[in-house]
Amino acid sequence: MSEITSAEYKKVAVDSIADPVLQSALESLQSRLGPATQNLYQNLPEGQELRKTAHGYRRKAIDNLDILLEALADNVEKNGGTVHFAATDKEAVDICLNIARDHDVKKVVKGKSMVTEEIGLNHALEEAGIDVAETDLGEFIIQLADEKPTHIVAPAIHKTRQQVGKLFSEKLGTPYTEDPPTLTFDARKALREKFLTADMGITGCNLACAETGHITTVSNEGNIRMSTTLPKVHVAFMGMERIVANLEEQQSILRLMSMGAAGQQIGGYVSYIGGPAAENHCDGPQAFHLIIVDNGRSKILADEEFREMLCCIRCGACLNVCPVYGKIGGQAYGSAYSGPVGAVVTPLLFGVNNAADLCTGETLCGACRQACPLEINLPRMLLALRAKLSEGDAKWGVQPKGKSEKLMFEAWQKIIKRRKVYDLFLKIGYVLQKILPAQDGMIRRLPFPFNGWTNNRNLKPLAAKTFMQRWKEREGGKQ
Amino acid sequence: MPGRTEFIQTIGKALGRGAGNAGDADIFTTTASLEQEALLARIKTRSAAERKQLRGVIEQVAGPLHIDFHPEDNLDDIAGAIGRLILEKDPEWGTEKSVVRWDHPLLSRLHLESLAELDGVTLHTTDCVSGGQGAKVSAAAQRSAIRENVEASFIGITSADYLAAATATLVMRSRPGHARSASLVPSIHIVVIEEEKLLANLEELYTLLKWDPEEQAQGLTNCLSLISGPSKTGDIELVMVHGAHGPRELHLFIVKGEAP
């Protein structure tokens, strides 16, 4: 994840804003999914209160994570599965490679999983000579194109049907078409072969249930059911926070997640998987391995300020309303986690300084919190990250920004506290601004160090009279 | 389990475990609330008229979910309708017509094998225990035979444990004779379920799974699937397409309850 840099963020953001195809794709996504999700929240039979209640369930699970993970592990083992605990990305990858070796695995089919993106699993499997096929249609498209997902739920949202048509005709050798049903059928055909011949299925886990000892997987395409039913081995990866205690809690959360993810009452396929197929059952995998991954999550858990972030169920609802994601798209965020969720999670997992632009780039408008099925307070955490960037933080290893910005704001504070100084400042500004380049009554460029502000926008000049002056005049000269 | 102890310890440390902070004692719910008890009672005492109403709900939600809901409600008519579907529909991957079904009493009562019009069609059953009297076939050989039959079939016929009306959600558990792949690999999935198995919504389903003594004894098994409609995707420009990887069509028949 070394590619997360300020320069890269800015470059990709600028390119994305200038790309009319991407802009129309993002607009279409946000105009459809955002309102659909809100509409479902408003018609919840339990009322909107359910979102607060579900937040409470998640928070309680996180506060009791050690107890829940022990219960889950015991129950899965009782059902004949094997549970592995991986402290780091490397450990998680190695565990999976060992399982593949033990079972002489040559071909893997994968369901969409954010945590495997996070730990770079595909690359490691390919290095080991194993054929890996992403089977979610969106993931399949970006795997063929050798790109990264740009949306948590709709990974290939940045691709047009024409681009997919061209890609398929080049890589799959199918006749060019730009008809989505035909393209879907072409992928269906190519992947059916993969499903029927794979010897390992790899999936993520949407939300495990501790009391029963099951992971759940949710999909609409059926690719995850294929991956967990046909190959002889099933390996599931889960971020350690993706768990609740009880079935009844899971019911509310899975429904809310489906609303946030795809504007649905419930995902088309929800599977509870608790272990390998029983001996007298006709199908299903012979071995089931669950790999529980920390990889920086325990550090988030230990910090009360950010613990709430572990309640997130990665539905992507915040992407569908975020004005920043809606313009710069997912690629600029530099990791598998894009949008507002990425702006908090990526700095915490991959270094706050590296990913500084992610949290300063968001607007703090609060749309993400309103869209979140669990009402997670993302703006609060974005602000907390900004505070760390400004002041520095030893625990998170954050180097503070240069002193200049701070000095400037201190000076500004002194000016605005004194009315007379402030008025004088405005008067001088009013005179000086006349020498700045202007067009149609707008200032086009500010001098250093304020030039960043006018790189992408024009600035309205200071008015001849301040609001206070005009107010007094309107009041008829009353003092 | 290497690493488990350290892993859990790290979490404990992050949570500040120690004296006075041992975690919440009530984290696992062990007794049903009054509301949940009441809901259980309501499910158990549902009248035929109420079930008929649920049937109406399914009829309404089926369309938007792209489910083909069929009006036939007795076994003879349903068998006839399934026979017609088998004849009318074309296989997706080949030319031969094979159909696979669960080894399930309700499906056996359809007597599909005695429909004259299905003469040229091979009917498979995912039957784990048969395989000829005396000649005991190994479990592995049985599995691979079932797998072959499922792959060859263009229609899979199953029943389900429950059907939650509000979201038309079918509930299936893995059991001997009930292949998971029969509802997944064939291009067309046909479900036949008794009206008694209808529930109002997911809340009822989860309340049953959690608190009903019979359900508790059975557990979720190693694989419980909730299926609400055929396979679909919107991954290319958000255009909805049915039949991404799983079945392209889902046909639903509800058998009317016996007259009291």
XYZ file of C-alpha atoms in Angstrom:
739
model
C 0.000 0.000 0.000
C 2.989 2.259 -0.577
C 1.194 4.175 -3.299
C -0.776 6.326 -0.864
C 0.895 9.725 -1.237
C -0.278 13.286 -1.341
C 0.993 13.817 -4.884
C -0.814 10.696 -6.113
C -4.077 11.689 -4.406
C -4.004 15.121 -6.021
C -3.034 13.810 -9.432
C -5.720 11.113 -9.538
C -8.331 13.507 -8.144
C -7.577 16.105 -10.819
C -7.652 13.469 -13.581
C -10.924 12.028 -12.276
C -12.639 15.414 -12.144
C -11.586 16.012 -15.746
C -12.957 12.647 -16.903
C -16.531 13.189 -18.173
C -17.259 9.444 -18.417
C -16.343 8.857 -14.793
C -18.262 11.947 -13.691
C -21.428 10.697 -15.310
C -20.956 7.205 -13.820
C -20.514 8.660 -10.336
C -23.495 10.915 -10.737
C -25.657 8.038 -11.887
C -24.514 5.896 -8.940
C -25.160 8.574 -6.349
C -28.463 9.735 -7.770
C -29.831 6.200 -7.692
C -28.416 4.449 -4.654
C -28.329 7.368 -2.206
C -32.060 8.141 -2.350
C -33.026 4.430 -2.559
C -31.255 3.775 0.730
C -32.837 6.791 2.451
C -36.248 5.691 1.268
C -35.791 2.256 2.854
C -34.641 3.776 6.161
C -37.746 5.953 6.212
C -39.979 2.932 5.718
C -38.375 0.650 8.288
C -41.178 -1.219 10.086
C -39.289 -0.727 13.348
C -38.750 2.979 12.593
C -35.456 4.812 12.195
C -34.685 3.979 15.840
C -33.509 0.589 14.580
C -30.336 2.223 13.272
C -29.419 3.494 16.718
C -30.274 0.143 18.260
C -28.107 -1.652 15.703
C -25.255 0.750 16.378
C -25.601 -0.274 20.022
C -25.392 -3.981 19.070
C -22.225 -3.381 17.103
C -20.659 -1.269 19.791
C -21.396 -3.896 22.439
C -19.851 -6.556 20.218
C -16.690 -4.488 19.752
C -16.468 -3.823 23.487
C -16.643 -7.588 24.057
C -14.625 -8.656 21.059
C -12.326 -11.051 22.938
C -15.285 -12.965 24.401
C -17.113 -13.133 21.074
C -14.119 -14.306 19.060
C -13.404 -17.072 21.577
C -17.029 -18.221 21.376
C -17.001 -18.103 17.573
C -13.754 -20.078 17.375
C -15.006 -22.730 19.815
C -18.283 -23.152 17.937
C -16.657 -23.359 14.495
C -14.201 -25.968 15.775
C -17.083 -27.917 17.281
C -18.657 -27.968 13.800
C -15.498 -29.412 12.298
C -13.944 -26.211 10.966
C -10.454 -24.864 11.641
C -9.896 -21.353 12.967
C -6.675 -19.403 12.444
C -5.660 -16.120 14.022
C -3.439 -13.775 12.011
C -1.885 -10.758 13.696
C -0.530 -9.284 10.463
C -1.252 -9.273 6.740
C 1.761 -11.504 6.131
C 0.609 -14.088 8.669
C -2.838 -14.168 7.088
C -1.413 -14.682 3.612
C 0.979 -17.405 4.824
C -1.795 -19.320 6.557
C -3.764 -19.349 3.317
C -0.741 -20.405 1.271
C -0.133 -23.314 3.664
C -3.730 -24.472 3.392
C -3.448 -24.299 -0.395
C -0.257 -26.356 -0.280
C -1.764 -28.963 2.074
C -4.667 -29.512 -0.302
C -2.592 -29.323 -3.458
C -4.626 -26.392 -4.720
C -4.121 -25.229 -8.306
C -7.213 -23.137 -8.950
C -8.978 -20.693 -6.668
C -12.327 -18.953 -7.109
C -12.870 -15.893 -4.966
C -15.869 -14.005 -3.689
C -15.488 -10.265 -3.212
C -13.649 -9.553 0.014
C -12.192 -6.246 1.172
C -9.849 -7.791 3.720
C -8.148 -9.961 1.093
C -7.591 -6.800 -0.967
C -6.151 -5.166 2.135
C -3.623 -7.953 2.726
C -2.711 -8.396 -0.954
C -3.753 -12.051 -1.097
C -4.257 -12.453 -4.845
C -0.735 -11.402 -5.641
C 0.735 -13.893 -3.148
C -1.366 -16.764 -4.494
C -0.362 -15.972 -8.057
C 3.294 -15.843 -7.001
C 2.823 -19.355 -5.652
C 1.650 -20.470 -9.085
C -2.040 -20.659 -8.208
C -4.682 -19.487 -10.656
C -6.962 -16.968 -8.918
C -10.299 -15.943 -10.401
C -12.310 -13.087 -8.933
C -15.927 -14.104 -9.476
C -17.985 -11.050 -8.541
C -18.731 -9.565 -11.970
C -17.339 -6.149 -11.022
C -14.202 -7.672 -9.504
C -13.829 -9.974 -12.521
C -13.877 -6.926 -14.820
C -11.222 -5.057 -12.881
C -9.094 -8.183 -12.522
C -9.133 -8.534 -16.327
C -8.291 -4.828 -16.644
C -5.602 -5.132 -13.945
C -7.082 -2.287 -11.918
C -8.158 -1.738 -8.333
C -11.775 -1.621 -7.098
C -13.125 1.928 -6.947
C -16.273 1.248 -4.954
C -16.800 -1.123 -2.039
C -19.944 -2.669 -3.489
C -19.732 -1.781 -7.193
C -15.997 -2.217 -7.851
C -16.155 -1.505 -11.603
C -18.497 1.474 -11.419
C -15.900 3.573 -13.275
C -16.114 1.357 -16.370
C -18.580 1.980 -19.189
C -20.310 -0.807 -21.077
C -18.171 0.080 -24.096
C -14.982 -0.331 -22.070
C -16.201 -3.655 -20.664
C -17.161 -4.778 -24.174
C -13.708 -3.994 -25.484
C -12.030 -5.641 -22.494
C -14.060 -8.857 -22.857
C -13.450 -9.111 -26.591
C -9.704 -8.720 -25.972
C -9.351 -10.981 -22.931
C -12.142 -13.515 -23.324
C -12.187 -13.574 -27.120
C -15.941 -13.014 -27.210
C -17.515 -10.938 -30.026
C -17.670 -7.231 -29.141
C -20.952 -6.116 -27.653
C -22.020 -3.287 -25.378
C -25.202 -4.944 -24.223
C -24.970 -5.529 -20.438
C -27.028 -8.778 -20.462
C -24.822 -10.261 -23.201
C -21.664 -9.132 -21.416
C -22.963 -10.639 -18.178
C -23.642 -13.888 -20.006
C -20.086 -13.905 -21.437
C -18.704 -13.569 -17.902
C -21.178 -16.190 -16.624
C -19.901 -18.652 -19.185
C -16.219 -17.968 -18.507
C -16.670 -18.179 -14.759
C -18.882 -21.278 -14.746
C -15.891 -23.184 -16.051
C -13.783 -21.747 -13.205
C -16.363 -22.650 -10.545
C -16.707 -26.218 -11.763
C -12.964 -26.870 -11.811
C -11.696 -24.869 -8.804
C -10.312 -26.744 -5.820
C -10.483 -23.861 -3.349
C -13.036 -21.152 -2.714
C -11.988 -18.000 -0.871
C -14.517 -15.558 0.574
C -14.754 -12.773 3.088
C -17.254 -12.627 5.919
C -19.910 -9.961 6.215
C -20.776 -10.597 9.819
C -20.123 -13.634 11.999
C -22.538 -14.802 14.692
C -20.695 -15.825 17.851
C -23.453 -17.773 19.597
C -24.099 -20.120 16.670
C -20.550 -20.208 15.279
C -21.352 -19.163 11.715
C -19.961 -16.659 9.291
C -22.381 -15.011 6.895
C -21.756 -14.109 3.300
C -24.067 -11.901 1.251
C -24.238 -11.597 -2.514
C -26.747 -10.995 -5.263
C -24.940 -12.838 -8.016
C -24.649 -16.225 -6.320
C -20.894 -16.270 -6.867
C -20.193 -16.641 -3.157
C -22.567 -19.593 -2.842
C -20.771 -21.144 -5.823
C -17.365 -20.538 -4.204
C -18.492 -22.025 -0.890
C -20.371 -25.022 -2.315
C -18.429 -26.447 -5.255
C -14.665 -26.465 -4.402
C -13.371 -29.060 -1.922
C -11.857 -26.415 0.375
C -13.411 -23.178 1.639
C -11.209 -20.519 3.228
C -12.986 -17.510 4.742
C -11.174 -14.363 5.792
C -12.685 -12.008 8.319
C -11.499 -8.737 9.788
C -11.616 -9.466 13.519
C -14.317 -6.854 14.140
C -16.918 -8.402 11.812
C -18.937 -10.215 14.455
C -22.055 -9.904 16.603
C -23.137 -11.923 19.599
C -26.657 -13.066 18.737
C -28.873 -14.093 15.836
C -31.525 -11.486 16.564
C -28.931 -8.707 16.392
C -27.643 -10.081 13.141
C -31.127 -9.989 11.653
C -31.372 -6.205 12.064
C -27.814 -5.533 10.979
C -27.940 -7.701 7.851
C -31.120 -5.953 6.768
C -29.667 -2.506 7.392
C -26.480 -3.511 5.585
C -28.479 -4.602 2.510
C -30.276 -1.245 2.516
C -27.009 0.660 2.720
C -25.188 -1.482 0.181
C -27.706 -1.871 -2.602
C -30.990 -0.288 -1.599
C -32.456 -3.743 -0.928
C -34.547 -5.120 1.922
C -32.196 -8.112 2.104
C -29.351 -9.322 -0.121
C -30.408 -11.916 -2.700
C -28.299 -14.677 -1.161
C -27.374 -14.779 2.512
C -25.467 -17.872 3.616
C -24.668 -19.016 7.124
C -21.595 -21.212 7.053
C -20.461 -22.965 10.197
C -18.076 -25.646 9.025
C -17.348 -28.186 6.288
C -20.145 -30.299 4.824
C -21.350 -33.020 7.158
C -20.287 -36.529 6.180
C -23.746 -37.659 5.084
C -24.548 -34.513 3.074
C -24.443 -34.645 -0.697
C -22.248 -31.652 -1.404
C -20.282 -28.777 0.077
C -16.578 -28.408 0.914
C -14.661 -31.127 2.751
C -12.621 -28.579 4.697
C -13.493 -25.185 6.147
C -10.879 -22.720 7.411
C -11.649 -19.387 9.016
C -8.806 -16.847 9.155
C -9.412 -14.012 11.609
C -7.275 -10.972 10.801
C -6.036 -8.189 13.092
C -3.563 -6.266 10.892
C -3.782 -2.997 12.812
C -7.337 -3.328 14.095
C -6.333 -3.887 17.740
C -4.625 -0.508 17.665
C -7.876 1.112 16.544
C -9.681 -0.860 19.254
C -7.342 0.491 21.926
C -8.061 4.105 20.996
C -11.419 5.239 22.366
C -11.457 8.057 19.821
C -11.529 5.647 16.863
C -13.032 2.465 18.325
C -16.394 3.391 16.803
C -14.846 2.828 13.370
C -14.752 -0.911 14.080
C -18.574 -0.897 14.088
C -18.433 -0.313 10.306
C -19.803 -3.186 8.191
C -18.373 -1.932 4.866
C -21.677 -1.536 3.059
C -20.466 1.472 1.081
C -23.560 3.617 1.769
C -21.337 6.589 2.638
C -19.759 6.479 -0.835
C -23.163 6.848 -2.421
C -23.764 10.256 -0.855
C -20.284 11.747 -0.321
C -19.798 14.932 -2.393
C -16.043 14.347 -2.480
C -16.231 10.696 -3.571
C -18.875 11.813 -6.069
C -16.305 13.998 -7.784
C -12.907 12.318 -7.322
C -14.106 8.690 -7.485
C -12.592 5.749 -5.658
C -9.164 5.495 -7.199
C -7.769 8.625 -5.526
C -8.229 7.053 -2.085
C -5.302 4.757 -2.835
C -6.512 1.573 -1.078
C -9.354 -0.919 -1.211
C -11.294 1.347 1.144
C -12.538 4.459 -0.630
C -14.917 7.290 0.216
C -15.548 8.546 3.748
C -14.959 5.098 5.283
C -11.610 4.944 3.505
C -10.748 8.454 4.640
C -10.855 7.194 8.229
C -9.814 3.546 7.907
C -6.932 3.960 5.458
C -4.989 6.473 7.599
C -5.531 4.291 10.675
C -4.394 1.103 8.914
C -1.650 2.460 6.657
C -0.320 5.553 8.440
C -1.934 8.911 9.135
C 0.743 11.044 7.483
C 0.818 8.925 4.311
C -2.902 9.264 3.900
C -3.236 12.821 5.231
C -5.046 14.074 2.123
C -7.813 11.534 2.555
C -9.129 13.073 5.764
C -8.365 16.674 4.839
C -10.013 16.139 1.458
C -13.417 15.309 2.940
C -15.823 18.181 3.598
C -17.214 17.306 7.059
C -20.686 17.936 5.622
C -22.144 15.012 7.561
C -23.839 13.263 4.628
C -21.899 10.051 5.354
C -23.227 9.878 8.886
C -26.788 10.331 7.668
C -26.365 7.622 5.048
C -24.633 5.120 7.337
C -27.070 2.359 8.334
C -25.479 2.436 11.777
C -25.103 6.227 11.937
C -21.377 5.947 12.548
C -19.967 9.378 13.293
C -17.414 9.579 10.490
C -17.149 13.403 10.545
C -16.111 13.307 14.191
C -13.303 10.865 13.407
C -12.206 12.810 10.319
C -11.888 15.852 12.531
C -9.950 13.878 15.147
C -7.507 12.764 12.446
C -7.082 16.358 11.303
C -6.338 17.398 14.881
C -3.632 14.751 15.036
C -2.168 15.994 11.763
C -2.091 19.520 13.100
C -0.761 18.782 16.586
C 1.145 15.566 15.993
C 0.479 12.343 17.901
C 3.035 9.972 19.381
C 0.684 6.995 19.716
C -0.188 7.019 16.020
C 3.286 8.207 15.004
C 1.904 11.370 13.419
C 4.355 14.106 12.495
C 2.678 17.503 12.874
C 2.350 19.694 9.805
C 4.747 22.619 9.482
C 4.406 25.445 11.988
C 3.498 28.059 9.362
C -0.183 27.196 9.108
C -0.530 27.241 12.865
C 1.250 30.610 13.152
C -0.952 32.020 10.451
C -4.132 30.956 12.246
C -2.818 32.368 15.521
C -2.234 35.712 13.820
C -5.685 35.550 12.267
C -7.186 34.848 15.682
C -5.524 38.017 17.034
C -6.890 40.088 14.158
C -10.501 38.956 14.337
C -10.680 39.400 18.081
C -10.199 43.171 17.724
C -12.904 44.925 15.745
C -10.818 47.955 14.779
C -7.839 45.896 13.623
C -10.181 43.656 11.667
C -11.829 46.630 9.915
C -8.428 48.035 9.057
C -7.351 44.628 7.723
C -10.412 44.523 5.482
C -9.782 48.036 4.195
C -6.196 47.249 3.276
C -7.350 43.995 1.696
C -9.963 45.848 -0.342
C -7.325 48.160 -1.787
C -4.649 45.520 -2.317
C -6.943 43.030 -4.063
C -7.237 45.409 -7.013
C -3.775 44.432 -8.191
C -4.700 40.709 -8.325
C -5.594 39.175 -11.692
C -9.374 39.191 -12.068
C -12.033 38.115 -14.546
C -15.766 38.772 -14.587
C -15.505 40.372 -11.176
C -13.801 37.335 -9.610
C -10.212 37.030 -8.380
C -8.440 34.403 -10.449
C -5.206 33.949 -8.560
C -4.030 34.567 -4.996
C -0.340 35.100 -4.207
C 1.738 32.518 -2.308
C 1.038 30.959 0.210
C -2.679 31.189 -0.606
C -2.364 30.174 -4.257
C -3.627 26.632 -3.569
C -7.063 28.067 -2.900
C -7.370 29.529 -6.410
C -5.840 26.600 -8.311
C -9.260 25.180 -9.072
C -11.651 28.006 -8.294
C -12.074 31.761 -8.493
C -12.519 33.866 -5.384
C -15.141 36.523 -4.799
C -13.457 39.818 -3.959
C -14.037 41.708 -0.713
C -17.024 44.018 -0.994
C -16.590 47.813 -0.865
C -18.614 47.960 2.324
C -18.719 45.442 5.128
C -21.966 43.932 6.318
C -21.756 46.030 9.494
C -21.415 49.242 7.504
C -24.403 48.385 5.330
C -26.461 47.398 8.357
C -25.862 50.733 9.974
C -26.810 52.581 6.784
C -30.032 50.617 6.427
C -30.962 51.351 10.010
C -31.195 55.010 8.931
C -27.994 56.217 10.517
C -29.021 55.078 13.987
C -25.903 54.491 16.015
C -4.470 -23.259 17.374
C -1.268 -21.280 17.144
C -1.523 -17.603 17.816
C -4.975 -17.740 19.388
C -3.863 -16.958 22.927
C -1.659 -14.026 21.925
C -4.305 -12.742 19.535
C -7.016 -12.706 22.184
C -4.599 -11.244 24.733
C -3.829 -8.360 22.393
C -7.548 -7.637 22.142
C -7.952 -7.921 25.899
C -5.172 -5.419 26.362
C -6.724 -3.037 23.848
C -10.018 -3.290 25.738
C -8.275 -2.638 29.045
C -9.340 -5.966 30.511
C -8.523 -6.472 34.171
C -10.135 -6.130 37.533
C -13.570 -4.547 37.152
C -13.560 -4.873 33.368
C -14.271 -8.473 32.500
C -16.743 -7.688 29.702
C -20.527 -7.624 29.703
C -22.118 -10.606 31.454
C -25.306 -10.314 29.387
C -23.625 -10.372 25.992
C -25.349 -13.616 24.973
C -29.144 -13.613 25.147
C -30.382 -16.789 26.821
C -34.057 -16.158 27.498
C -36.674 -14.886 25.096
C -38.269 -11.526 25.782
C -42.020 -11.276 26.249
C -42.344 -9.846 22.723
C -40.378 -12.746 21.297
C -42.522 -15.279 23.207
C -45.641 -13.588 21.882
C -44.304 -13.666 18.339
C -43.490 -17.383 18.666
C -47.032 -18.060 19.870
C -48.445 -16.044 16.976
C -46.433 -18.073 14.455
C -47.540 -21.370 15.986
C -51.227 -20.488 16.031
C -51.488 -18.878 12.610
C -54.836 -19.647 10.969
C -55.408 -20.875 7.427
C -56.955 -17.517 6.559
C -53.836 -15.692 7.767
C -51.645 -18.013 5.709
C -53.723 -17.278 2.681
C -53.062 -13.622 3.312
C -49.313 -14.290 3.358
C -49.682 -16.044 0.055
C -51.157 -12.802 -1.234
C -48.156 -10.862 0.057
C -45.801 -13.173 -1.822
C -47.817 -12.760 -4.986
C -47.241 -9.016 -4.693
C -43.524 -8.963 -3.887
C -42.629 -11.730 -6.360
C -42.833 -9.485 -9.430
C -40.360 -6.796 -8.345
C -37.982 -9.542 -7.150
C -38.194 -11.233 -10.563
C -39.673 -14.412 -9.071
C -42.167 -16.352 -11.196
C -44.984 -17.085 -8.809
C -47.368 -19.749 -10.110
C -51.033 -19.929 -9.071
C -51.294 -23.765 -9.007
C -51.823 -24.874 -5.403
C -52.411 -28.648 -5.404
C -49.852 -31.349 -6.127
C -51.424 -32.609 -9.380
C -51.657 -29.156 -10.922
C -48.162 -28.267 -9.727
C -46.727 -31.459 -11.226
C -48.424 -30.588 -14.517
C -47.085 -27.028 -14.444
C -43.556 -28.223 -13.699
C -43.853 -30.727 -16.531
C -44.774 -27.905 -18.899
C -41.853 -25.785 -17.677
C -39.455 -28.666 -18.310
C -40.808 -29.069 -21.833
C -40.956 -25.366 -22.706
C -37.618 -24.184 -21.337
C -34.366 -24.737 -23.189
C -31.145 -25.949 -21.579
C -28.513 -23.200 -21.295
C -25.345 -25.252 -21.690
C -26.217 -28.182 -23.913
C -29.067 -29.844 -25.739
C -30.008 -32.747 -23.463
C -32.692 -32.197 -20.893
C -31.839 -33.327 -17.389
C -33.599 -32.255 -14.231
C -32.393 -32.744 -10.691
C -34.458 -32.679 -7.525
C -33.982 -33.068 -3.814
C -34.779 -36.336 -2.125
C -37.726 -34.778 -0.289
C -41.149 -36.293 0.579
C -43.148 -33.398 -0.847
C -41.265 -33.559 -4.136
C -41.659 -37.340 -4.288
C -45.418 -36.877 -4.007
C -45.363 -34.894 -7.275
C -44.550 -38.176 -9.104
C -42.790 -36.321 -11.885
C -41.355 -39.617 -13.163
C -44.841 -40.796 -14.072
C -45.614 -37.793 -16.298
C -45.841 -39.278 -19.789
C -44.755 -36.057 -21.483
C -41.355 -36.181 -19.741
C -40.307 -39.366 -21.515
C -37.163 -37.926 -23.089
C -36.069 -36.153 -19.922
C -33.658 -37.610 -17.369
C -34.836 -37.077 -13.790
C -32.104 -37.192 -11.135
C -32.555 -37.211 -7.379
C -29.841 -36.010 -4.982
C -30.312 -39.109 -2.937
C -27.489 -39.784 -0.530
C -28.542 -43.073 0.958
C -29.825 -45.056 -1.997
C -27.493 -46.364 -4.662
C -28.793 -49.882 -4.829
C -29.650 -52.284 -2.053
C -26.716 -54.314 -0.870
C -24.110 -52.693 -3.105
C -22.904 -50.024 -0.716
C -21.511 -47.137 -2.710
C -18.826 -45.065 -1.025
C -19.764 -41.574 0.128
C -17.170 -40.054 -2.190
C -18.515 -41.942 -5.195
C -22.050 -40.841 -4.310
C -21.004 -37.251 -4.036
C -19.264 -37.212 -7.363
C -22.288 -38.851 -9.001
C -24.568 -36.185 -7.514
C -22.186 -33.456 -8.617
C -22.204 -34.815 -12.154
C -26.005 -34.946 -12.225
C -26.370 -31.418 -10.872
C -23.915 -30.037 -13.429
C -25.777 -31.814 -16.221
C -29.207 -30.517 -15.145
C -30.763 -27.331 -16.467
C -33.519 -27.321 -13.861
C -33.150 -27.912 -10.133
C -36.241 -28.618 -8.013
C -36.122 -28.132 -4.264
C -38.399 -27.384 -1.370
C -37.478 -25.107 1.555
C -37.772 -25.017 5.332
C -39.576 -21.683 5.368
C -40.647 -18.829 3.152
C -40.694 -15.331 4.668
C -43.407 -13.471 2.778
C -42.388 -9.799 3.081
C -39.124 -10.340 1.195
C -40.023 -13.687 -0.482
C -37.039 -15.210 1.297
C -36.606 -18.986 1.011
C -34.766 -20.718 3.839
C -32.817 -23.886 3.070
C -30.645 -25.985 5.301
C -28.042 -28.482 4.289
C -29.320 -32.031 4.977
C -28.764 -35.514 3.621
C -30.603 -35.666 0.309
C -30.928 -31.882 0.077
C -28.017 -30.867 -2.138
C -27.015 -27.211 -1.794
C -26.009 -27.141 -5.445
C -29.498 -28.104 -6.698
C -30.741 -24.586 -5.936
C -27.628 -22.986 -7.408
C -25.952 -24.634 -10.382
C -28.913 -25.396 -12.722
C -30.084 -22.420 -14.807
C -33.634 -22.610 -13.517
C -34.632 -23.169 -9.905
C -38.119 -24.431 -9.077
C -39.326 -24.398 -5.470
C -42.337 -26.236 -4.130
C -43.270 -25.449 -0.550
C -46.276 -26.047 1.713
C -48.396 -23.120 2.812
C -47.724 -24.141 6.441
C -44.117 -23.047 5.956
C -45.031 -19.432 5.294
C -43.835 -16.780 7.743
C -44.600 -13.078 7.687
C -41.060 -11.696 7.630
C -37.413 -12.160 8.574
C -38.060 -11.184 12.165
C -40.385 -14.165 12.509
C -37.814 -16.410 10.900
C -35.014 -15.331 13.218
C -37.255 -15.555 16.261
C -38.093 -19.138 15.330
C -34.477 -20.075 14.618
C -33.370 -18.593 17.889
C -36.084 -19.518 20.390
C -38.166 -22.422 19.084
C -37.040 -25.588 20.944
C -37.245 -27.777 17.821
C -35.219 -25.279 15.837
C -32.678 -24.997 18.628
C -32.235 -28.763 18.646
C -31.648 -28.768 14.911
C -29.413 -25.704 14.814
C -28.554 -23.780 11.674
C -26.514 -26.768 10.396
C -23.231 -26.098 8.619
C -24.935 -24.273 5.804
C -28.161 -22.332 5.918
C -29.060 -20.292 2.848
C -31.535 -17.458 2.527
C -32.576 -16.975 -1.082
C -34.656 -13.980 -2.193
C -35.071 -14.177 -5.941
C -32.905 -15.398 -8.803
C -29.226 -14.488 -9.256
C -28.712 -10.881 -10.343
C -26.074 -8.220 -10.897
C -25.867 -4.512 -11.624
C -22.113 -4.362 -12.001
C -22.116 -2.993 -15.554
C -23.412 0.581 -15.394
C -25.928 -0.473 -12.717
C -28.077 -2.176 -15.356
C -29.968 -5.004 -13.635
C -29.310 -8.372 -15.286
C -30.707 -11.672 -13.987
C -28.583 -14.795 -14.052
C -25.107 -13.628 -13.065
C -23.779 -16.953 -11.745
C -26.705 -18.645 -10.079
C -30.135 -19.460 -11.557
C -31.571 -17.028 -14.116
C -35.117 -17.896 -13.128
C -36.797 -18.783 -9.869
C -40.242 -20.420 -10.061
C -42.318 -20.684 -6.934
C -45.240 -23.015 -6.146
C -47.065 -22.975 -2.827
C -49.077 -26.090 -1.928
C -52.356 -25.251 -0.243
C -52.831 -26.629 3.265
C -55.007 -29.706 3.794
C -58.611 -28.836 4.592
C -59.179 -29.261 8.343
